[in-house]
């Protein structure tokens, strides 16, 4: 049943995390928590989806061409689904695609400090009822309390030496001309304490919030993300992507911290790594864009986050006539920043060194009011519930190029996993 009516009802401001805390026990609980910065103006909180679909990627993306999934939709594409044409079949650790449609949603405009109860339905009466439900959620908001660390340990799946050996192998492959760059990751696993749940991890990340923070729980699966990276937006005919390549840790001393940012900005290695992915994303966007419309809007900007500095570029384009969210995702997934160049070969090399990634480095996306926003699922932990409680898995990677040093790349993964490690196990 297509949403034919939408009601938006202004309400007094409450913090989105408080509204999310009131819904944390509901199946389908969703919180897209932004930091209120230039890229994170809006946050969204919802529950009670009326449609949930878990399918292979190809069939699932076709759903996005159905008018029933044109609005109020959240989806998750697992990395392995997009890599499969290069890697062949691999053990599955997460569904290819999860989709949920939300008739009721709370939208938080951080810039104007205004909340909107959004109701969607097949007629105005249904839309009003959904807006009523969203307003009730805001009234039931609970001031969140930061819990104690919900896990004792974050255990590496392989020793650090194995990662350094993988980096050495990729550098050799680059030297032989097999590829130019590949993003190689390490994985960690663990279990939450009895009685703890993934929402506790989101609460502990609140002080480190980023533009694309997220919590989503469907059944016995949950995801917590603190991603700073935009994969795609499609707004009207404007496409934008913001690949991240290049990282330095933050330092509590302001002078040393500024020096690290300047070092990143001037680094020939990191700029070359970033430029390779910019070129890859230009090529990917061209598959869905008006010829000649792909442009690099900003190049090599240093963005500071709570635990790292990142080097970020922005590529834009105009969508070709008839291109919608499904077409754009098909043309570009998985993100170039977490694969490498050439993309197809990089995914083969990644598969030679890593088990299945699952949702990590896939994409979480939101379609509402004609706009697609999709993040890259870095700084992300995936949770599965069994008879003993919640177990989790998370990864961190680094882009490997010709002059990569294995020890330095290992240190980069430690810097990138720091925020999640502290959220899970404490400082």
Tab-separated table of C-alpha atoms in Angstrom:
chain	number	residue	atom	x	y	z
A	1	UNK	CA	0.000	0.000	0.000
A	2	UNK	CA	1.586	3.256	-1.171
A	3	UNK	CA	1.823	6.272	1.133
A	4	UNK	CA	-0.402	8.840	-0.539
A	5	UNK	CA	-0.678	11.300	2.346
A	6	UNK	CA	1.917	12.872	4.642
A	7	UNK	CA	1.364	14.986	7.759
A	8	UNK	CA	4.160	16.971	9.429
A	9	UNK	CA	3.339	18.329	12.854
A	10	UNK	CA	5.742	20.744	14.600
A	11	UNK	CA	6.560	19.926	18.223
A	12	UNK	CA	8.818	21.377	20.947
A	13	UNK	CA	12.462	20.399	20.906
A	14	UNK	CA	13.745	17.303	22.701
A	15	UNK	CA	17.077	15.643	22.116
A	16	UNK	CA	16.757	12.789	19.612
A	17	UNK	CA	18.696	10.410	21.866
A	18	UNK	CA	16.044	10.888	24.577
A	19	UNK	CA	13.294	9.946	22.120
A	20	UNK	CA	15.314	6.960	20.957
A	21	UNK	CA	15.800	5.820	24.566
A	22	UNK	CA	12.043	5.681	24.989
A	23	UNK	CA	11.771	3.334	21.986
A	24	UNK	CA	14.813	1.151	22.584
A	25	UNK	CA	12.836	-1.987	23.479
A	26	UNK	CA	10.645	-1.927	20.366
A	27	UNK	CA	11.391	-4.232	17.477
A	28	UNK	CA	12.373	-2.129	14.520
A	29	UNK	CA	13.677	0.610	16.813
A	30	UNK	CA	15.584	3.120	14.688
A	31	UNK	CA	17.739	6.119	15.548
A	32	UNK	CA	19.651	8.051	12.899
A	33	UNK	CA	21.555	10.361	15.232
A	34	UNK	CA	23.462	13.246	13.667
A	35	UNK	CA	25.847	15.617	15.395
A	36	UNK	CA	24.049	18.781	14.300
A	37	UNK	CA	27.049	19.922	12.242
A	38	UNK	CA	27.086	20.980	8.576
A	39	UNK	CA	26.503	17.406	7.389
A	40	UNK	CA	24.262	16.366	10.259
A	41	UNK	CA	21.417	18.852	10.374
A	42	UNK	CA	18.703	16.187	10.732
A	43	UNK	CA	18.221	13.248	13.066
A	44	UNK	CA	15.389	10.698	12.825
A	45	UNK	CA	13.830	8.340	15.379
A	46	UNK	CA	11.176	5.719	14.663
A	47	UNK	CA	9.731	2.334	15.542
A	48	UNK	CA	6.988	-0.054	14.494
A	49	UNK	CA	7.743	-0.503	10.781
A	50	UNK	CA	4.758	-1.765	8.801
A	51	UNK	CA	6.846	-3.563	6.162
A	52	UNK	CA	10.105	-5.455	6.718
A	53	UNK	CA	11.909	-7.272	3.926
A	54	UNK	CA	15.135	-9.300	4.105
A	55	UNK	CA	16.250	-10.418	0.656
A	56	UNK	CA	19.188	-10.924	-1.696
A	57	UNK	CA	20.561	-7.637	-2.938
A	58	UNK	CA	19.266	-7.833	-6.509
A	59	UNK	CA	15.668	-8.616	-5.558
A	60	UNK	CA	15.732	-6.165	-2.672
A	61	UNK	CA	16.923	-3.205	-4.711
A	62	UNK	CA	14.060	-3.840	-7.112
A	63	UNK	CA	11.764	-3.147	-4.148
A	64	UNK	CA	13.065	0.429	-4.149
A	65	UNK	CA	11.547	0.848	-7.605
A	66	UNK	CA	8.161	-0.044	-6.130
A	67	UNK	CA	6.101	3.020	-5.071
A	68	UNK	CA	5.409	1.238	-1.771
A	69	UNK	CA	9.092	1.762	-0.865
A	70	UNK	CA	9.528	5.296	-2.165
A	71	UNK	CA	9.170	7.092	1.191
A	72	UNK	CA	9.824	6.502	4.882
A	73	UNK	CA	12.265	3.674	4.113
A	74	UNK	CA	15.465	2.587	5.847
A	75	UNK	CA	17.732	-0.067	4.386
A	76	UNK	CA	21.049	-1.774	5.011
A	77	UNK	CA	23.204	-3.195	2.222
A	78	UNK	CA	25.893	-5.615	3.417
A	79	UNK	CA	29.341	-5.169	1.897
A	80	UNK	CA	29.583	-8.793	0.761
A	81	UNK	CA	26.478	-8.485	-1.411
A	82	UNK	CA	28.107	-5.809	-3.539
A	83	UNK	CA	31.494	-7.545	-3.613
A	84	UNK	CA	30.102	-10.916	-4.719
A	85	UNK	CA	30.503	-10.349	-8.478
A	86	UNK	CA	34.255	-10.016	-7.847
A	87	UNK	CA	34.695	-12.535	-5.033
A	88	UNK	CA	32.187	-15.243	-5.927
A	89	UNK	CA	30.042	-16.931	-3.244
A	90	UNK	CA	31.367	-16.591	0.307
A	91	UNK	CA	30.004	-17.584	3.724
A	92	UNK	CA	27.204	-15.203	4.675
A	93	UNK	CA	27.391	-13.464	8.058
A	94	UNK	CA	24.562	-10.967	7.447
A	95	UNK	CA	21.622	-10.664	5.056
A	96	UNK	CA	22.376	-8.945	1.764
A	97	UNK	CA	19.669	-6.342	2.190
A	98	UNK	CA	17.326	-5.400	5.013
A	99	UNK	CA	14.508	-2.928	4.326
A	100	UNK	CA	11.907	-1.456	6.656
A	101	UNK	CA	9.159	1.088	5.997
A	102	UNK	CA	8.090	3.458	8.775
A	103	UNK	CA	4.659	5.153	8.649
A	104	UNK	CA	5.505	7.160	11.794
A	105	UNK	CA	8.766	8.987	12.377
A	106	UNK	CA	10.195	11.841	14.422
A	107	UNK	CA	12.396	14.285	12.490
A	108	UNK	CA	14.755	16.568	14.447
A	109	UNK	CA	16.070	19.741	12.813
A	110	UNK	CA	19.194	20.595	14.809
A	111	UNK	CA	19.571	23.958	13.077
A	112	UNK	CA	16.147	25.346	13.995
A	113	UNK	CA	15.765	23.225	17.159
A	114	UNK	CA	12.418	21.998	15.906
A	115	UNK	CA	10.940	18.488	16.019
A	116	UNK	CA	8.363	17.224	13.537
A	117	UNK	CA	6.017	14.301	14.042
A	118	UNK	CA	5.817	12.824	10.540
A	119	UNK	CA	2.917	10.559	9.659
A	120	UNK	CA	2.521	8.736	6.357
A	121	UNK	CA	-0.491	6.754	5.187
A	122	UNK	CA	-2.652	5.790	2.255
A	123	UNK	CA	-5.053	8.633	3.133
A	124	UNK	CA	-5.063	11.731	5.391
A	125	UNK	CA	-6.719	9.867	8.272
A	126	UNK	CA	-3.986	7.225	8.299
A	127	UNK	CA	-1.298	9.900	8.082
A	128	UNK	CA	-2.814	11.729	11.069
A	129	UNK	CA	-2.925	8.516	13.109
A	130	UNK	CA	0.758	7.887	12.318
A	131	UNK	CA	1.666	11.457	13.306
A	132	UNK	CA	-0.252	10.948	16.566
A	133	UNK	CA	1.862	7.879	17.263
A	134	UNK	CA	5.087	9.769	16.587
A	135	UNK	CA	3.943	12.577	18.910
A	136	UNK	CA	3.313	9.986	21.640
A	137	UNK	CA	6.879	8.755	21.207
A	138	UNK	CA	8.250	12.225	21.824
A	139	UNK	CA	6.080	12.558	24.942
A	140	UNK	CA	7.533	9.264	26.201
A	141	UNK	CA	11.150	10.399	25.744
A	142	UNK	CA	13.483	9.272	28.525
A	143	UNK	CA	16.529	11.287	29.533
A	144	UNK	CA	19.360	8.865	28.717
A	145	UNK	CA	21.935	7.869	31.322
A	146	UNK	CA	25.359	6.745	30.137
A	147	UNK	CA	25.783	3.118	31.235
A	148	UNK	CA	28.955	1.428	32.393
A	149	UNK	CA	30.978	-0.436	29.733
A	150	UNK	CA	28.758	-3.255	28.441
A	151	UNK	CA	31.592	-5.658	27.530
A	152	UNK	CA	34.814	-6.890	29.108
A	153	UNK	CA	36.908	-7.374	26.008
A	154	UNK	CA	37.292	-6.698	22.309
A	155	UNK	CA	39.170	-9.705	20.979
A	156	UNK	CA	41.031	-9.661	17.653
A	157	UNK	CA	40.095	-12.428	15.241
A	158	UNK	CA	43.725	-12.617	14.104
A	159	UNK	CA	47.023	-11.460	15.633
A	160	UNK	CA	48.505	-8.096	14.611
A	161	UNK	CA	51.291	-9.885	12.731
A	162	UNK	CA	48.711	-11.386	10.364
A	163	UNK	CA	47.521	-7.902	9.448
A	164	UNK	CA	51.048	-6.685	8.846
A	165	UNK	CA	51.656	-9.714	6.622
A	166	UNK	CA	48.502	-8.894	4.639
A	167	UNK	CA	49.711	-5.325	4.144
A	168	UNK	CA	53.086	-6.598	2.960
A	169	UNK	CA	51.380	-8.885	0.457
A	170	UNK	CA	49.171	-6.094	-0.894
A	171	UNK	CA	52.189	-3.783	-1.292
A	172	UNK	CA	53.872	-6.542	-3.303
A	173	UNK	CA	50.778	-6.963	-5.468
A	174	UNK	CA	50.754	-3.231	-6.114
A	175	UNK	CA	54.432	-3.324	-7.077
A	176	UNK	CA	53.686	-6.106	-9.576
A	177	UNK	CA	50.986	-3.965	-11.245
A	178	UNK	CA	48.012	-5.995	-10.051
A	179	UNK	CA	46.285	-2.971	-8.506
A	180	UNK	CA	46.914	0.518	-7.146
A	181	UNK	CA	45.215	0.409	-3.749
A	182	UNK	CA	43.191	-1.901	-1.511
A	183	UNK	CA	41.488	-1.287	1.812
A	184	UNK	CA	42.450	-4.129	4.175
A	185	UNK	CA	40.650	-4.545	7.493
A	186	UNK	CA	41.043	-6.262	10.853
A	187	UNK	CA	38.138	-7.699	12.845
A	188	UNK	CA	37.375	-7.899	16.575
A	189	UNK	CA	34.623	-9.813	18.378
A	190	UNK	CA	33.115	-10.117	21.829
A	191	UNK	CA	29.969	-10.474	23.926
A	192	UNK	CA	27.951	-7.970	25.875
A	193	UNK	CA	27.380	-8.584	29.557
A	194	UNK	CA	24.120	-10.355	30.483
A	195	UNK	CA	21.392	-7.741	30.577
A	196	UNK	CA	23.304	-5.262	28.374
A	197	UNK	CA	22.139	-4.554	24.852
A	198	UNK	CA	23.422	-2.709	21.760
A	199	UNK	CA	21.622	0.514	22.654
A	200	UNK	CA	24.026	0.854	25.597
A	201	UNK	CA	26.849	1.156	23.051
A	202	UNK	CA	25.025	3.971	21.262
A	203	UNK	CA	24.603	5.789	24.579
A	204	UNK	CA	28.317	5.501	25.303
A	205	UNK	CA	29.136	6.925	21.868
A	206	UNK	CA	26.931	9.981	22.446
A	207	UNK	CA	29.855	12.207	23.410
A	208	UNK	CA	31.648	11.249	20.185
A	209	UNK	CA	28.683	11.670	17.858
A	210	UNK	CA	29.246	12.050	14.131
A	211	UNK	CA	27.172	13.079	11.139
A	212	UNK	CA	25.888	9.551	10.476
A	213	UNK	CA	25.446	7.907	13.850
A	214	UNK	CA	22.857	5.136	13.895
A	215	UNK	CA	21.133	2.420	15.896
A	216	UNK	CA	18.830	-0.106	14.245
A	217	UNK	CA	17.367	-3.310	15.653
A	218	UNK	CA	15.328	-5.849	13.726
A	219	UNK	CA	14.601	-9.110	15.508
A	220	UNK	CA	17.809	-10.696	16.756
A	221	UNK	CA	20.082	-8.378	14.783
A	222	UNK	CA	21.193	-4.868	15.651
A	223	UNK	CA	23.614	-2.317	14.311
A	224	UNK	CA	25.397	0.577	16.023
A	225	UNK	CA	27.307	3.017	13.834
A	226	UNK	CA	29.257	6.193	14.491
A	227	UNK	CA	30.202	6.779	10.872
A	228	UNK	CA	31.573	10.145	9.730
A	229	UNK	CA	31.431	9.182	6.055
A	230	UNK	CA	28.760	10.002	3.502
A	231	UNK	CA	28.444	7.448	0.737
A	232	UNK	CA	25.717	9.120	-1.331
A	233	UNK	CA	22.988	11.668	-1.366
A	234	UNK	CA	20.446	12.003	-4.145
A	235	UNK	CA	18.348	15.148	-3.741
A	236	UNK	CA	16.348	16.032	-6.831
A	237	UNK	CA	18.925	15.430	-9.544
A	238	UNK	CA	21.965	16.347	-7.406
A	239	UNK	CA	24.248	13.449	-6.447
A	240	UNK	CA	26.985	13.907	-3.854
A	241	UNK	CA	29.612	11.574	-2.406
A	242	UNK	CA	32.326	12.378	0.161
A	243	UNK	CA	35.053	9.713	0.199
A	244	UNK	CA	37.419	9.613	3.164
A	245	UNK	CA	41.021	8.560	2.660
A	246	UNK	CA	43.807	9.636	5.003
A	247	UNK	CA	43.804	9.501	8.814
A	248	UNK	CA	45.789	10.812	11.769
A	249	UNK	CA	44.999	10.279	15.473
A	250	UNK	CA	43.917	13.264	17.597
A	251	UNK	CA	46.222	14.466	20.374
A	252	UNK	CA	45.040	16.101	23.623
A	253	UNK	CA	47.779	18.724	23.286
A	254	UNK	CA	46.437	21.454	20.938
A	255	UNK	CA	49.812	22.173	19.363
A	256	UNK	CA	50.571	18.524	18.651
A	257	UNK	CA	47.005	18.010	17.417
A	258	UNK	CA	47.327	20.912	14.980
A	259	UNK	CA	50.652	19.478	13.843
A	260	UNK	CA	49.039	16.118	13.085
A	261	UNK	CA	46.318	17.823	11.053
A	262	UNK	CA	48.927	19.807	9.114
A	263	UNK	CA	50.942	16.645	8.538
A	264	UNK	CA	47.871	14.921	7.097
A	265	UNK	CA	47.065	17.899	4.875
A	266	UNK	CA	50.613	17.932	3.468
A	267	UNK	CA	51.110	14.158	3.161
A	268	UNK	CA	51.825	13.184	-0.454
A	269	UNK	CA	50.934	9.567	0.346
A	270	UNK	CA	47.537	10.399	1.823
A	271	UNK	CA	46.710	12.903	-0.914
A	272	UNK	CA	47.567	10.325	-3.574
A	273	UNK	CA	45.457	7.719	-1.782
A	274	UNK	CA	42.549	10.142	-1.567
A	275	UNK	CA	42.876	11.170	-5.206
A	276	UNK	CA	42.736	7.545	-6.377
A	277	UNK	CA	39.382	7.090	-4.654
A	278	UNK	CA	38.102	10.429	-5.936
A	279	UNK	CA	38.829	9.204	-9.482
A	280	UNK	CA	37.138	5.875	-8.727
A	281	UNK	CA	34.019	7.612	-7.397
A	282	UNK	CA	33.942	9.933	-10.401
A	283	UNK	CA	33.866	6.830	-12.589
A	284	UNK	CA	31.143	5.185	-10.479
A	285	UNK	CA	28.937	8.289	-10.462
A	286	UNK	CA	29.315	8.642	-14.227
A	287	UNK	CA	27.338	5.408	-14.648
A	288	UNK	CA	24.244	7.139	-13.258
A	289	UNK	CA	24.905	10.781	-14.174
A	290	UNK	CA	24.307	13.161	-17.041
A	291	UNK	CA	27.445	12.966	-19.224
A	292	UNK	CA	29.906	15.700	-18.331
A	293	UNK	CA	28.198	16.608	-15.050
A	294	UNK	CA	30.595	14.860	-12.627
A	295	UNK	CA	32.776	17.391	-10.795
A	296	UNK	CA	35.159	17.464	-7.837
A	297	UNK	CA	33.680	20.179	-5.660
A	298	UNK	CA	36.225	20.036	-2.823
A	299	UNK	CA	39.549	18.228	-2.623
A	300	UNK	CA	41.716	17.232	0.356
A	301	UNK	CA	39.822	18.881	3.213
A	302	UNK	CA	40.936	17.928	6.739
A	303	UNK	CA	37.978	17.184	9.013
A	304	UNK	CA	38.599	16.750	12.770
A	305	UNK	CA	36.600	14.124	14.683
A	306	UNK	CA	36.797	13.261	18.399
A	307	UNK	CA	39.518	10.606	17.964
A	308	UNK	CA	40.965	11.155	14.449
A	309	UNK	CA	41.555	13.677	11.687
A	310	UNK	CA	40.354	12.604	8.220
A	311	UNK	CA	41.183	13.763	4.695
A	312	UNK	CA	37.906	14.188	2.795
A	313	UNK	CA	36.960	15.154	-0.766
A	314	UNK	CA	33.558	15.894	-2.299
A	315	UNK	CA	32.402	14.719	-5.731
A	316	UNK	CA	29.066	15.833	-7.209
A	317	UNK	CA	27.041	15.063	-10.340
A	318	UNK	CA	23.597	15.465	-11.897
A	319	UNK	CA	21.548	12.280	-12.051
A	320	UNK	CA	20.554	11.134	-15.524
A	321	UNK	CA	16.815	11.259	-16.292
A	322	UNK	CA	14.962	8.399	-14.625
A	323	UNK	CA	17.756	7.547	-12.171
A	324	UNK	CA	16.409	6.782	-8.689
A	325	UNK	CA	17.899	5.431	-5.455
A	326	UNK	CA	18.055	1.812	-6.668
A	327	UNK	CA	19.847	2.786	-9.882
A	328	UNK	CA	22.375	4.925	-8.043
A	329	UNK	CA	23.111	2.252	-5.453
A	330	UNK	CA	23.519	-0.389	-8.150
A	331	UNK	CA	25.958	1.820	-10.047
A	332	UNK	CA	28.194	2.629	-7.089
A	333	UNK	CA	27.968	-0.042	-4.374
A	334	UNK	CA	30.107	-0.988	-2.508
A	335	UNK	CA	31.766	2.359	-1.741
A	336	UNK	CA	35.074	2.993	-3.440
A	337	UNK	CA	36.728	4.360	-0.305
A	338	UNK	CA	36.587	0.966	1.397
A	339	UNK	CA	37.438	-1.210	-1.612
A	340	UNK	CA	40.273	0.220	-3.711
A	341	UNK	CA	41.401	0.716	-7.272
A	342	UNK	CA	40.732	-0.874	-9.657
A	343	UNK	CA	37.623	-1.676	-7.664
A	344	UNK	CA	36.883	-5.177	-8.986
A	345	UNK	CA	40.455	-6.381	-8.458
A	346	UNK	CA	40.694	-4.711	-5.067
A	347	UNK	CA	37.644	-6.658	-3.862
A	348	UNK	CA	39.307	-9.909	-4.975
A	349	UNK	CA	42.436	-9.029	-3.004
A	350	UNK	CA	40.373	-8.079	0.042
A	351	UNK	CA	38.641	-11.475	-0.099
A	352	UNK	CA	42.023	-13.201	-0.147
A	353	UNK	CA	42.914	-11.647	3.205
A	354	UNK	CA	39.607	-11.217	5.044
A	355	UNK	CA	36.600	-13.340	5.974
A	356	UNK	CA	33.181	-11.934	5.096
A	357	UNK	CA	32.677	-8.375	6.318
A	358	UNK	CA	28.913	-8.434	6.828
A	359	UNK	CA	27.398	-4.977	7.281
A	360	UNK	CA	30.755	-3.312	7.990
A	361	UNK	CA	31.681	-1.073	5.054
A	362	UNK	CA	28.278	-1.658	3.536
A	363	UNK	CA	25.751	1.168	3.630
A	364	UNK	CA	22.830	2.267	5.792
A	365	UNK	CA	20.423	4.411	3.812
A	366	UNK	CA	17.297	6.483	4.393
A	367	UNK	CA	14.764	7.493	1.743
A	368	UNK	CA	12.309	10.217	2.691
A	369	UNK	CA	10.616	13.108	0.908
A	370	UNK	CA	12.337	12.289	-2.363
A	371	UNK	CA	15.864	12.307	-0.882
A	372	UNK	CA	18.304	9.416	-0.492
A	373	UNK	CA	21.010	9.632	2.165
A	374	UNK	CA	23.416	6.709	2.492
A	375	UNK	CA	26.354	6.406	4.883
A	376	UNK	CA	29.438	4.206	4.689
A	377	UNK	CA	29.267	1.783	7.617
A	378	UNK	CA	32.683	2.407	9.109
A	379	UNK	CA	33.049	2.816	12.911
A	380	UNK	CA	30.263	0.238	13.058
A	381	UNK	CA	29.512	-2.825	15.181
A	382	UNK	CA	27.083	-5.587	14.210
A	383	UNK	CA	25.225	-7.520	16.914
A	384	UNK	CA	23.536	-10.933	16.872
A	385	UNK	CA	21.460	-12.299	19.748
A	386	UNK	CA	21.523	-15.960	20.750
A	387	UNK	CA	20.537	-17.877	23.874
A	388	UNK	CA	23.406	-16.317	25.847
A	389	UNK	CA	22.749	-12.698	24.905
A	390	UNK	CA	24.320	-10.321	22.374
A	391	UNK	CA	27.567	-11.042	20.597
A	392	UNK	CA	29.238	-8.420	18.422
A	393	UNK	CA	31.760	-8.002	15.628
A	394	UNK	CA	33.458	-4.867	14.369
A	395	UNK	CA	36.261	-4.016	11.957
A	396	UNK	CA	38.669	-1.236	11.085
A	397	UNK	CA	40.744	-0.922	7.946
A	398	UNK	CA	43.336	1.160	6.159
A	399	UNK	CA	43.975	1.966	2.518
A	400	UNK	CA	47.124	0.224	1.357
A	401	UNK	CA	49.212	1.856	-1.380
A	402	UNK	CA	52.672	1.321	-2.858
A	403	UNK	CA	54.600	2.964	-0.012
A	404	UNK	CA	52.473	1.718	2.881
A	405	UNK	CA	54.346	0.706	6.009
A	406	UNK	CA	52.760	-2.339	7.703
A	407	UNK	CA	53.354	-1.047	11.237
A	408	UNK	CA	51.904	2.379	10.402
A	409	UNK	CA	48.821	0.849	8.794
A	410	UNK	CA	48.332	-1.351	11.861
A	411	UNK	CA	48.511	1.771	14.053
A	412	UNK	CA	45.903	3.448	11.836
A	413	UNK	CA	43.445	0.614	12.468
A	414	UNK	CA	43.990	1.037	16.211
A	415	UNK	CA	43.230	4.761	15.960
A	416	UNK	CA	40.064	4.071	13.990
A	417	UNK	CA	38.738	1.426	16.393
A	418	UNK	CA	39.450	3.528	19.495
A	419	UNK	CA	36.010	5.134	19.865
A	420	UNK	CA	34.159	1.831	19.555
A	421	UNK	CA	36.642	0.071	21.824
A	422	UNK	CA	36.071	2.654	24.556
A	423	UNK	CA	32.304	2.517	24.053
A	424	UNK	CA	32.326	-1.253	24.441
A	425	UNK	CA	34.970	-1.848	27.093
A	426	UNK	CA	35.879	1.550	28.560
A	427	UNK	CA	39.083	3.624	28.335
